Amino acid sequence: MEGAQGEQAAAFVAELCGLPQYAATAERNLSLQALQALKSQGFLSKGLSRAGICDWQHQKRIGAELQSLEDSGKSLEGLTLRRSASEAYVRTNPTRPVPKAQPRPVLVCRGDMSKIRKPQGLLRDDESQISRGRAKAMNFIASTLSGTHIYQVEDAFQPSLVRTLPRAVPGGLAVCGRILGALLPSGTLCLWEDPAAPGKAEQFAWPCEVTPVARFYFSPVGSFLVTWEHTALKVEKGASTLKIGTRGRGKGNGKMAFGRAENLSVWALARRRHGLDEIEVTLEKEPPDVRLMINVDHLDGQSGLLLRRVDQGGLVYQHNVKVAESGAGDLLLPGDRILAVNHVTLSARSLSEEIGAAKSLRLRVRKGPGRLFARPLARFFAPHIAPGRWPPIQWTQDERFALRFVKDEVLVLDRALAVVNKIPVSLVSQVQVSSWGTAFATFSPAASSCAPAMVRVFSDAASSAASARPALTKGLFCDAAWVTMKWEPSEGKDLVVLVHASEVTEEDLAFRTLHGHGGNGLYLLRASEKEPVTALSTSEEVLLDVQWVPPGSGAGGSKRLLILQGPQPALAAMVWYTCNKAIQRVDLDRFGVRNAISCDVHGRSFCIHVQSERGMGLSNEADSADIFDLQPELGEGDAVAHRAAVVGHAQAHAHVGPSVSSMAFSPDGRLLLANVQVDGNASELRLLSAADGTVGCAVRFEGTVGQALWADFSGPFSAPEFPKPTNPRRAGASRELRVELRDRETLRKGAGRGGYGAAEALSAPEEHLLFEIETGAQSSRAFAAKAPEQSCRDFALRFCQQHRLAPSLAPPLAERVERLQHQALAAWKAQEAQQAKARKAKPKAKAEVDRSDPEALKKRLRGLQKKLREIDKLKTQESLDVLQVEKIATEREVLAEVEALETQLSLLRPVVATFDVDLGDGGGTICIREGDDCEELARRFCEEHGLEESAELAAHMRARLNA
């Protein structure tokens, strides 16, 4: 009966309310009678929120449909649900028209992708694919409004739709090995193992579910899952009266309205063993009253019991936990079918009675499609995690240890998440674990304006706390609110630190701009070198992105780092070095408006482009991308060649624009997947050749694509091979000209870069600004310009022509000179304004009042009230002098200060109690201080929230105060 009621609630939510995404939640947690009871008692919003339907507009729609159903007196006979692979639930009510389904994605071919070379040198495990004449297939996943679509790319790189899963929220997809995690709008996290495998749609209808979840991620190998959910206010309501929970002073009988929620959970993932289709499981009811706590479906009554859900705390769940911990036995998962219990077979009613009566259960179970089981390993309290502090728990690459920081400590945990080591680190706010070994780095913000922020590098997390001393420490005296730390991927010993001056929000990360959210300092930390700290940028440079180049076959033992530097158009540069040798840098060029770097996993190519969840369709330059070849056959100084520029006219469809959200290399390094917004309300996923940037195929979707990523379900791929670029654009062909604003004394003493033109510049009038431009490694040019100079671009062109420099250097040079001129002019105006202000007579400073001293506040208040009385008397006089007029003019200021002092005095009164009032669709708080009147506070609260129970509320408050 429970299953039938759940089906009826699911049909109501999906059919009548038009919310099919909540059908699974309603079927599992609700019934139609429960919905009607919640509405009649006024608790519908609270009940739906606890069931997993949290959107306010959706709650209002369900309430309106319940009211309409109650007014019309209609029944729900004939309203059923049919499951499909492309939609979670499809309406099949014969009395109402079937709504138009979500548009299916359309495949558009725009080029010949056969020009891209097939993978060379397949691995041994691909013999079955070689026998079929195929290369290894790749998969990419798209989260759209119509669902989560999994595509397969093989042969001529034409994508084909493999499967459609329920819709995920934007950014709610993650892949680890063969596991796909999708966060649904209902707050449920679904986990599938190998979702691109061939099979019927019903085989993927039983994922492993974890709820509620707001954010999640996997450990490096996929043995653990970390979920985070928002903390919730725990409030109780009675059937017809308000229940007010107290906090603070008083010992009332009401329950606490707040609870310490452990909202950060770590789950251990267990995989079902492959073997026989039917298994036998023995369960013992000890004690006898223990329940299985499973939800089953009787099917047709003669085919056994279909296991739909396993709840925590039950006998089946305890059995799964024991199997996951020991590795011996078989898991019981949703989707399995119970065929026999002891001697009873098939009859659903008889099986249910035997389960309830017998103390020992010997179950014969036919395995279903379920493959994963998640058990909670540990829970922590984390009310708010800033984006810069995510992820909160990090594992070493082999998952032997996990690291989590708390106040002034870094906790080292084992695989069971038990604390094995505590490393003291003052004010630690970020931890980053190395990609190899057990090294890690921490960041601590500045404790005061006189102390620096600190980055500490530890070589071994497993060492004892007494010997855990940082191998390297770097103090940051510049503004450092947080840092981005990235370990070198080949050995995991070198660390690059990108310093950020201001905190970043989730909106900043999602809607990344072209000019902000970068860094203002870049440092390379190498604990094993004689010079362990190297600054890779100056404090004036804006760093948009930094990426390590993955180790490739032609790296030659060198380590390479790619830098994208502002202002726009962004400058791309590469830094490389080898052990015990000097660090070298080469500037590639300014290629356009860019803010992100993407590298393929083989270290063979990289791309600079625009990345943002909403796209950056600001200009043709922002809608373009550049692909580079990291050529292993060339020397390090020329090891970068510009392979292709992805830009063109809209009619030719050979471009990335008009609005790019993200770009990513395929696992084999031969394709680029571009998420592009087109035509206002449509999106395309375009497959670009990494060899020449041409667009071969595109999959078009209605609405926006929330996320698109590659999934390496088929294992590793060999490194790609590309033809040598024709007319390559080599590194060092052009560079950025550095411009510095100099004062006369510095230029006269020769403290700049030296060079020529200094005497001519010093002879210019005093109102001229002096600049120095670096023209070479050991040469520079000084010149003078009037502020502001109106011909910066003409000057830049002439300067490049005179020194035989590339014309592409002229625009950034002009921009830099013009910016420095405006900065100097603004500084000069600010100095003049400050001097003028200092020359004016300073008004008599008001005596500061101690805001924490009630007597001082009362004394100041009496003086202001006396001043107001004097102002009232002056208003009655006919003739006033200048001072009296000025005194009357200060009346508004005095009144404002009086109001502020009265408010401060009111806040200094001791708090007697605080009441939390539950309003059904939210909550309110009433704070009672010494001397307050309960009736007056209740009347104000009810007027503010549109209530008519002020007398009852006041009576409740007095009763609790007198208790």
Tab-separated table of C-alpha atoms in Angstrom, residues 286-674:
chain	number	residue	atom	x	y	z
A	286	GLU	CA	19.242	-9.692	16.713
A	287	PRO	CA	17.467	-8.337	18.679
A	288	PRO	CA	14.221	-9.872	17.378
A	289	ASP	CA	12.466	-6.509	16.986
A	290	VAL	CA	15.038	-5.144	14.532
A	291	ARG	CA	13.586	-4.137	11.182
A	292	LEU	CA	14.940	-4.510	7.659
A	293	MET	CA	13.996	-0.872	6.863
A	294	ILE	CA	13.608	-1.404	3.135
A	295	ASN	CA	11.013	-0.165	0.664
A	296	VAL	CA	9.800	-2.872	-1.720
A	297	ASP	CA	7.464	-3.154	-4.703
A	298	HIS	CA	5.191	-6.209	-4.999
A	299	LEU	CA	5.260	-5.991	-8.823
A	300	ASP	CA	2.524	-8.343	-10.130
A	301	GLY	CA	2.293	-10.212	-6.815
A	302	GLN	CA	3.888	-13.401	-8.137
A	303	SER	CA	7.372	-12.265	-9.200
A	304	GLY	CA	8.986	-11.625	-5.832
A	305	LEU	CA	9.762	-8.318	-4.131
A	306	LEU	CA	11.579	-5.522	-5.937
A	307	LEU	CA	13.957	-3.710	-3.578
A	308	ARG	CA	13.385	0.009	-4.137
A	309	ARG	CA	15.213	1.653	-1.223
A	310	VAL	CA	17.518	0.694	1.652
A	311	ASP	CA	17.277	3.041	4.641
A	312	GLN	CA	20.089	3.665	7.086
A	313	GLY	CA	19.936	1.850	10.414
A	314	GLY	CA	18.082	-1.202	9.160
A	315	LEU	CA	19.218	-4.809	9.047
A	316	VAL	CA	19.898	-4.737	5.301
A	317	TYR	CA	21.900	-1.550	5.608
A	318	GLN	CA	23.962	-3.047	8.473
A	319	HIS	CA	24.621	-6.096	6.300
A	320	ASN	CA	25.870	-3.848	3.457
A	321	VAL	CA	28.156	-2.001	5.859
A	322	LYS	CA	29.705	-5.258	7.061
A	323	VAL	CA	30.222	-6.432	3.481
A	324	ALA	CA	31.801	-3.097	2.490
A	325	GLU	CA	34.170	-3.170	5.489
A	326	SER	CA	35.222	-6.813	5.192
A	327	GLY	CA	35.049	-7.243	1.431
A	328	ALA	CA	33.394	-10.664	1.911
A	329	GLY	CA	29.803	-11.290	0.896
A	330	ASP	CA	27.351	-9.686	-1.485
A	331	LEU	CA	25.639	-6.314	-1.295
A	332	LEU	CA	21.867	-5.856	-1.397
A	333	LEU	CA	21.146	-2.792	-3.527
A	334	PRO	CA	18.060	-1.038	-4.922
A	335	GLY	CA	16.944	-2.780	-8.100
A	336	ASP	CA	17.560	-6.285	-6.722
A	337	ARG	CA	14.639	-8.718	-6.656
A	338	ILE	CA	13.996	-11.011	-3.668
A	339	LEU	CA	12.897	-14.365	-5.105
A	340	ALA	CA	12.728	-16.471	-1.937
A	341	VAL	CA	12.803	-16.070	1.839
A	342	ASN	CA	13.632	-19.316	3.662
A	343	HIS	CA	11.218	-21.861	2.103
A	344	VAL	CA	8.768	-19.266	0.713
A	345	THR	CA	9.106	-18.309	-2.980
A	346	LEU	CA	7.724	-15.734	-5.447
A	347	SER	CA	4.402	-14.777	-3.785
A	348	ALA	CA	4.912	-11.181	-2.690
A	349	ARG	CA	2.411	-11.423	0.157
A	350	SER	CA	3.905	-14.645	1.491
A	351	LEU	CA	7.417	-13.245	1.234
A	352	SER	CA	6.408	-10.138	3.222
A	353	GLU	CA	4.767	-12.255	5.941
A	354	GLU	CA	7.821	-14.506	6.192
A	355	ILE	CA	10.127	-11.499	6.498
A	356	GLY	CA	8.028	-10.159	9.370
A	357	ALA	CA	7.653	-13.466	11.232
A	358	ALA	CA	10.979	-15.285	10.855
A	359	LYS	CA	13.959	-14.530	13.098
A	360	SER	CA	16.512	-15.886	10.621
A	361	LEU	CA	16.188	-14.882	6.984
A	362	ARG	CA	17.858	-16.746	4.149
A	363	LEU	CA	17.249	-14.587	1.079
A	364	ARG	CA	17.661	-15.708	-2.510
A	365	VAL	CA	18.174	-12.529	-4.512
A	366	ARG	CA	18.518	-11.839	-8.207
A	367	LYS	CA	20.991	-9.036	-8.756
A	368	GLY	CA	19.740	-5.828	-10.279
A	369	PRO	CA	21.622	-3.103	-12.139
A	370	GLY	CA	22.866	-1.383	-8.973
A	371	ARG	CA	26.665	-1.330	-8.677
A	372	LEU	CA	27.602	1.128	-5.904
A	373	PHE	CA	26.987	1.441	-2.168
A	374	ALA	CA	27.880	4.544	-0.115
A	375	ARG	CA	28.251	4.365	3.652
A	376	PRO	CA	28.965	7.389	5.871
A	377	LEU	CA	32.483	7.226	7.215
A	378	ALA	CA	32.663	10.522	9.107
A	379	ARG	CA	30.738	13.769	9.539
A	380	PHE	CA	32.071	17.229	10.352
A	381	PHE	CA	30.616	20.645	11.070
A	382	ALA	CA	31.337	23.188	8.326
A	383	PRO	CA	28.663	25.936	8.251
A	384	HIS	CA	30.306	27.897	5.437
A	385	ILE	CA	33.174	27.005	3.120
A	386	ALA	CA	34.577	29.843	1.025
A	387	PRO	CA	35.401	28.987	-2.607
A	388	GLY	CA	39.084	29.558	-1.948
A	389	ARG	CA	39.007	26.935	0.844
A	390	TRP	CA	37.388	24.208	-1.286
A	391	PRO	CA	37.930	21.252	-1.119
A	392	PRO	CA	37.885	21.026	2.699
A	393	ILE	CA	39.384	17.498	2.845
A	394	GLN	CA	42.207	16.369	0.560
A	395	TRP	CA	43.796	12.971	0.039
A	396	THR	CA	47.260	12.000	-1.021
A	397	GLN	CA	47.452	10.438	-4.488
A	398	ASP	CA	47.469	6.874	-3.101
A	399	GLU	CA	44.700	7.771	-0.571
A	400	ARG	CA	46.796	6.561	2.371
A	401	PHE	CA	46.272	9.838	4.203
A	402	ALA	CA	43.730	12.625	4.204
A	403	LEU	CA	44.356	16.189	5.396
A	404	ARG	CA	41.871	18.570	6.977
A	405	PHE	CA	42.627	21.848	8.693
A	406	VAL	CA	40.978	23.212	11.822
A	407	LYS	CA	41.882	26.179	13.978
A	408	ASP	CA	45.703	26.459	14.099
A	409	GLU	CA	46.139	22.778	13.182
A	410	VAL	CA	46.352	20.456	10.202
A	411	LEU	CA	44.873	17.047	10.976
A	412	VAL	CA	46.354	14.020	9.203
A	413	LEU	CA	43.777	11.205	8.919
A	414	ASP	CA	44.111	7.568	7.896
A	415	ARG	CA	41.790	5.652	5.555
A	416	ALA	CA	39.246	5.303	8.372
A	417	LEU	CA	39.491	9.085	8.915
A	418	ALA	CA	40.947	8.613	12.385
A	419	VAL	CA	43.453	11.281	13.440
A	420	VAL	CA	47.011	9.951	13.245
A	421	ASN	CA	48.886	13.236	13.408
A	422	LYS	CA	48.338	16.879	14.341
A	423	ILE	CA	50.629	19.468	12.797
A	424	PRO	CA	50.430	22.935	14.395
A	425	VAL	CA	50.107	25.745	11.829
A	426	SER	CA	49.095	29.169	13.080
A	427	LEU	CA	45.981	30.717	11.460
A	428	VAL	CA	45.892	28.103	8.691
A	429	SER	CA	43.113	28.738	6.161
A	430	GLN	CA	44.156	26.672	3.106
A	431	VAL	CA	45.837	23.310	2.529
A	432	GLN	CA	47.031	21.844	-0.779
A	433	VAL	CA	48.321	18.266	-1.014
A	434	SER	CA	51.047	17.378	-3.502
A	435	SER	CA	50.230	15.395	-6.620
A	436	TRP	CA	52.841	12.805	-5.559
A	437	GLY	CA	53.972	11.582	-2.145
A	438	THR	CA	52.849	13.081	1.149
A	439	ALA	CA	54.087	16.674	0.816
A	440	PHE	CA	51.610	19.497	1.362
A	441	ALA	CA	51.500	23.282	1.597
A	442	THR	CA	49.494	25.620	3.832
A	443	PHE	CA	48.508	29.268	3.681
A	444	SER	CA	47.937	31.515	6.688
A	445	PRO	CA	46.641	35.083	6.202
A	446	ALA	CA	48.289	37.986	7.981
A	447	ALA	CA	47.470	38.151	11.684
A	448	SER	CA	47.760	41.960	11.663
A	449	SER	CA	48.767	44.794	9.404
A	450	CYS	CA	52.347	44.477	10.650
A	451	ALA	CA	52.683	40.726	10.081
A	452	PRO	CA	53.015	38.971	6.724
A	453	ALA	CA	50.869	36.223	5.314
A	454	MET	CA	52.699	32.889	5.262
A	455	VAL	CA	52.968	29.984	2.840
A	456	ARG	CA	54.559	26.909	4.425
A	457	VAL	CA	55.701	23.785	2.569
A	458	PHE	CA	55.896	20.486	4.495
A	459	SER	CA	57.740	17.542	2.975
A	460	ASP	CA	55.966	14.700	4.796
A	461	ALA	CA	52.470	14.618	6.294
A	462	ALA	CA	53.157	11.285	8.001
A	463	SER	CA	55.988	12.608	10.181
A	464	SER	CA	55.355	13.138	13.866
A	465	ALA	CA	54.083	16.490	15.075
A	466	ALA	CA	57.318	17.159	16.957
A	467	SER	CA	59.445	16.783	13.815
A	468	ALA	CA	56.909	18.296	11.405
A	469	ARG	CA	58.794	21.462	10.565
A	470	PRO	CA	58.174	23.277	7.288
A	471	ALA	CA	60.832	22.607	4.694
A	472	LEU	CA	60.221	26.045	3.182
A	473	THR	CA	58.469	29.226	4.343
A	474	LYS	CA	57.534	32.242	2.241
A	475	GLY	CA	56.274	35.479	3.761
A	476	LEU	CA	53.923	37.626	1.691
A	477	PHE	CA	54.027	41.280	2.711
A	478	CYS	CA	51.682	42.321	-0.094
A	479	ASP	CA	47.892	42.111	0.211
A	480	ALA	CA	47.177	38.385	0.333
A	481	ALA	CA	43.621	37.354	1.209
A	482	TRP	CA	44.000	33.868	-0.286
A	483	VAL	CA	46.265	32.013	-2.700
A	484	THR	CA	46.038	29.453	-5.480
A	485	MET	CA	48.626	26.710	-4.942
A	486	LYS	CA	49.466	24.247	-7.725
A	487	TRP	CA	51.987	21.413	-7.426
A	488	GLU	CA	54.175	20.374	-10.351
A	489	PRO	CA	52.512	17.223	-11.798
A	490	SER	CA	55.546	15.057	-12.697
A	491	GLU	CA	57.333	14.870	-9.305
A	492	GLY	CA	55.140	16.888	-6.941
A	493	LYS	CA	58.075	18.724	-5.329
A	494	ASP	CA	57.794	22.241	-6.791
A	495	LEU	CA	54.930	24.581	-5.952
A	496	VAL	CA	53.663	27.660	-7.760
A	497	VAL	CA	51.742	30.182	-5.636
A	498	LEU	CA	49.355	32.714	-7.164
A	499	VAL	CA	48.523	35.479	-4.661
A	500	HIS	CA	45.080	37.127	-4.628
A	501	ALA	CA	44.483	40.479	-2.972
A	502	SER	CA	40.764	40.046	-2.222
A	503	GLU	CA	38.444	37.224	-1.259
A	504	VAL	CA	36.605	35.522	-4.093
A	505	THR	CA	32.930	34.545	-4.026
A	506	GLU	CA	31.102	31.708	-5.745
A	507	GLU	CA	29.620	34.221	-8.198
A	508	ASP	CA	33.123	35.425	-9.034
A	509	LEU	CA	34.219	31.908	-9.905
A	510	ALA	CA	31.067	31.129	-11.870
A	511	PHE	CA	30.928	34.350	-13.899
A	512	ARG	CA	34.636	34.935	-14.330
A	513	THR	CA	35.418	38.320	-15.873
A	514	LEU	CA	38.145	39.299	-18.270
A	515	HIS	CA	39.935	41.600	-15.845
A	516	GLY	CA	39.314	40.383	-12.300
A	517	HIS	CA	39.732	37.357	-10.021
A	518	GLY	CA	43.318	36.922	-11.109
A	519	GLY	CA	46.422	37.294	-8.983
A	520	ASN	CA	48.780	40.113	-8.172
A	521	GLY	CA	51.832	37.991	-7.395
A	522	LEU	CA	53.354	34.731	-8.639
A	523	TYR	CA	56.061	32.751	-6.843
A	524	LEU	CA	57.810	29.458	-7.553
A	525	LEU	CA	58.826	27.527	-4.423
A	526	ARG	CA	61.486	24.815	-4.728
A	527	ALA	CA	62.626	23.477	-1.373
A	528	SER	CA	65.510	21.437	-2.828
A	529	GLU	CA	67.188	24.349	-4.670
A	530	LYS	CA	69.799	26.793	-3.412
A	531	GLU	CA	67.441	29.660	-4.239
A	532	PRO	CA	64.142	28.161	-3.083
A	533	VAL	CA	61.893	31.182	-3.825
A	534	THR	CA	61.632	32.818	-7.248
A	535	ALA	CA	59.305	35.679	-8.117
A	536	LEU	CA	57.843	35.148	-11.588
A	537	SER	CA	55.995	38.488	-11.822
A	538	THR	CA	56.035	42.030	-10.514
A	539	SER	CA	53.447	43.521	-8.191
A	540	GLU	CA	51.956	45.655	-10.992
A	541	GLU	CA	51.118	42.727	-13.272
A	542	VAL	CA	47.666	41.129	-13.324
A	543	LEU	CA	47.844	37.365	-13.660
A	544	LEU	CA	44.725	35.823	-15.192
A	545	ASP	CA	45.703	32.135	-15.153
A	546	VAL	CA	48.664	29.853	-14.457
A	547	GLN	CA	48.932	26.188	-15.474
A	548	TRP	CA	51.627	23.532	-15.276
A	549	VAL	CA	52.306	21.707	-18.546
A	550	PRO	CA	51.699	17.968	-18.015
A	551	PRO	CA	54.884	15.910	-18.472
A	552	GLY	CA	55.215	14.659	-22.043
A	553	SER	CA	57.562	12.356	-23.905
A	554	GLY	CA	59.501	15.262	-25.372
A	555	ALA	CA	59.876	17.390	-22.276
A	556	GLY	CA	63.541	16.435	-21.927
A	557	GLY	CA	63.472	16.554	-18.122
A	558	SER	CA	62.438	20.220	-18.023
A	559	LYS	CA	59.428	21.551	-16.140
A	560	ARG	CA	57.212	24.001	-17.939
A	561	LEU	CA	54.733	26.583	-16.697
A	562	LEU	CA	52.228	28.587	-18.776
A	563	ILE	CA	51.226	32.095	-17.686
A	564	LEU	CA	48.387	34.298	-18.938
A	565	GLN	CA	49.006	37.889	-17.946
A	566	GLY	CA	46.857	41.040	-18.180
A	567	PRO	CA	45.860	43.634	-19.068
A	568	GLN	CA	43.747	42.704	-22.082
A	569	PRO	CA	44.652	41.697	-24.694
A	570	ALA	CA	46.278	39.075	-22.502
A	571	LEU	CA	49.951	38.149	-22.837
A	572	ALA	CA	50.805	34.445	-23.036
A	573	ALA	CA	54.197	33.354	-21.694
A	574	MET	CA	56.051	30.158	-20.875
A	575	VAL	CA	58.543	29.555	-18.056
A	576	TRP	CA	60.769	26.472	-18.099
A	577	TYR	CA	63.655	25.209	-16.008
A	578	THR	CA	65.634	22.092	-15.156
A	579	CYS	CA	67.259	20.980	-11.931
A	580	ASN	CA	70.061	23.264	-10.691
A	581	LYS	CA	69.704	25.589	-13.700
A	582	ALA	CA	68.403	29.101	-14.101
A	583	ILE	CA	64.736	29.731	-14.758
A	584	GLN	CA	64.026	31.017	-18.258
A	585	ARG	CA	60.984	32.835	-19.537
A	586	VAL	CA	59.810	33.659	-23.035
A	587	ASP	CA	56.813	35.844	-23.894
A	588	LEU	CA	54.773	34.431	-26.767
A	589	ASP	CA	52.591	37.389	-27.749
A	590	ARG	CA	49.289	39.094	-27.126
A	591	PHE	CA	46.727	37.096	-29.088
A	592	GLY	CA	43.431	38.699	-28.019
A	593	VAL	CA	40.988	38.860	-25.129
A	594	ARG	CA	41.616	35.706	-23.060
A	595	ASN	CA	41.353	34.665	-19.400
A	596	ALA	CA	42.031	30.892	-19.213
A	597	ILE	CA	44.565	28.243	-20.260
A	598	SER	CA	43.715	24.598	-21.031
A	599	CYS	CA	46.306	21.845	-21.597
A	600	ASP	CA	45.871	18.315	-22.869
A	601	VAL	CA	46.917	15.506	-20.544
A	602	HIS	CA	49.823	14.488	-22.816
A	603	GLY	CA	51.576	17.870	-22.685
A	604	ARG	CA	51.351	18.113	-26.471
A	605	SER	CA	49.012	21.107	-26.946
A	606	PHE	CA	47.505	23.977	-25.036
A	607	CYS	CA	44.829	26.536	-25.756
A	608	ILE	CA	44.164	30.054	-24.471
A	609	HIS	CA	40.520	31.095	-24.474
A	610	VAL	CA	37.703	32.745	-22.537
A	611	GLN	CA	35.992	30.742	-19.803
A	612	SER	CA	32.867	31.695	-17.867
A	613	GLU	CA	29.639	29.928	-16.942
A	614	ARG	CA	27.674	32.639	-18.729
A	615	GLY	CA	30.024	33.165	-21.661
A	616	MET	CA	31.953	36.304	-22.540
A	617	GLY	CA	30.508	37.495	-25.849
A	618	LEU	CA	32.016	40.967	-25.586
A	619	SER	CA	33.900	41.140	-28.852
A	620	ASN	CA	35.224	39.015	-31.688
A	621	GLU	CA	38.507	38.719	-29.802
A	622	ALA	CA	36.735	37.365	-26.710
A	623	ASP	CA	34.933	34.764	-28.827
A	624	SER	CA	38.174	33.436	-30.281
A	625	ALA	CA	40.776	30.946	-29.124
A	626	ASP	CA	44.364	30.081	-29.979
A	627	ILE	CA	45.828	26.569	-30.091
A	628	PHE	CA	49.567	26.018	-29.572
A	629	ASP	CA	51.895	23.137	-30.348
A	630	LEU	CA	54.419	22.159	-27.690
A	631	GLN	CA	56.884	20.667	-30.150
A	632	PRO	CA	59.226	18.133	-28.533
A	633	GLU	CA	61.589	18.030	-31.517
A	634	LEU	CA	62.619	21.688	-31.105
A	635	GLY	CA	64.838	23.314	-28.513
A	636	GLU	CA	63.360	24.685	-25.311
A	637	GLY	CA	63.577	28.275	-26.454
A	638	ASP	CA	61.463	27.573	-29.547
A	639	ALA	CA	59.392	24.689	-28.195
A	640	VAL	CA	56.084	26.533	-28.685
A	641	ALA	CA	54.469	27.155	-32.062
A	642	HIS	CA	51.149	28.806	-32.784
A	643	ARG	CA	49.211	26.014	-34.462
A	644	ALA	CA	45.768	27.531	-35.181
A	645	ALA	CA	43.529	30.502	-34.430
A	646	VAL	CA	39.875	29.523	-34.042
A	647	VAL	CA	38.164	32.614	-35.423
A	648	GLY	CA	36.142	33.460	-38.521
A	649	HIS	CA	32.874	34.791	-39.881
A	650	ALA	CA	29.573	33.577	-38.494
A	651	GLN	CA	28.375	32.497	-41.935
A	652	ALA	CA	31.316	30.133	-42.364
A	653	HIS	CA	30.641	28.348	-39.025
A	654	ALA	CA	34.409	27.954	-38.628
A	655	HIS	CA	34.666	29.821	-35.365
A	656	VAL	CA	34.005	29.358	-31.686
A	657	GLY	CA	31.843	32.457	-31.083
A	658	PRO	CA	29.581	34.189	-30.478
A	659	SER	CA	29.775	33.421	-26.744
A	660	VAL	CA	32.163	30.857	-25.270
A	661	SER	CA	31.565	29.302	-21.853
A	662	SER	CA	34.327	26.687	-21.686
A	663	MET	CA	36.788	24.631	-23.753
A	664	ALA	CA	38.436	21.300	-22.913
A	665	PHE	CA	40.783	18.838	-24.606
A	666	SER	CA	39.662	15.268	-25.208
A	667	PRO	CA	41.438	12.396	-23.389
A	668	ASP	CA	43.411	11.538	-26.542
A	669	GLY	CA	44.407	15.198	-27.125
A	670	ARG	CA	43.048	15.346	-30.688
A	671	LEU	CA	39.797	17.226	-30.110
A	672	LEU	CA	38.577	20.317	-28.299
A	673	LEU	CA	35.058	20.473	-26.853
A	674	ALA	CA	33.716	24.049	-26.920
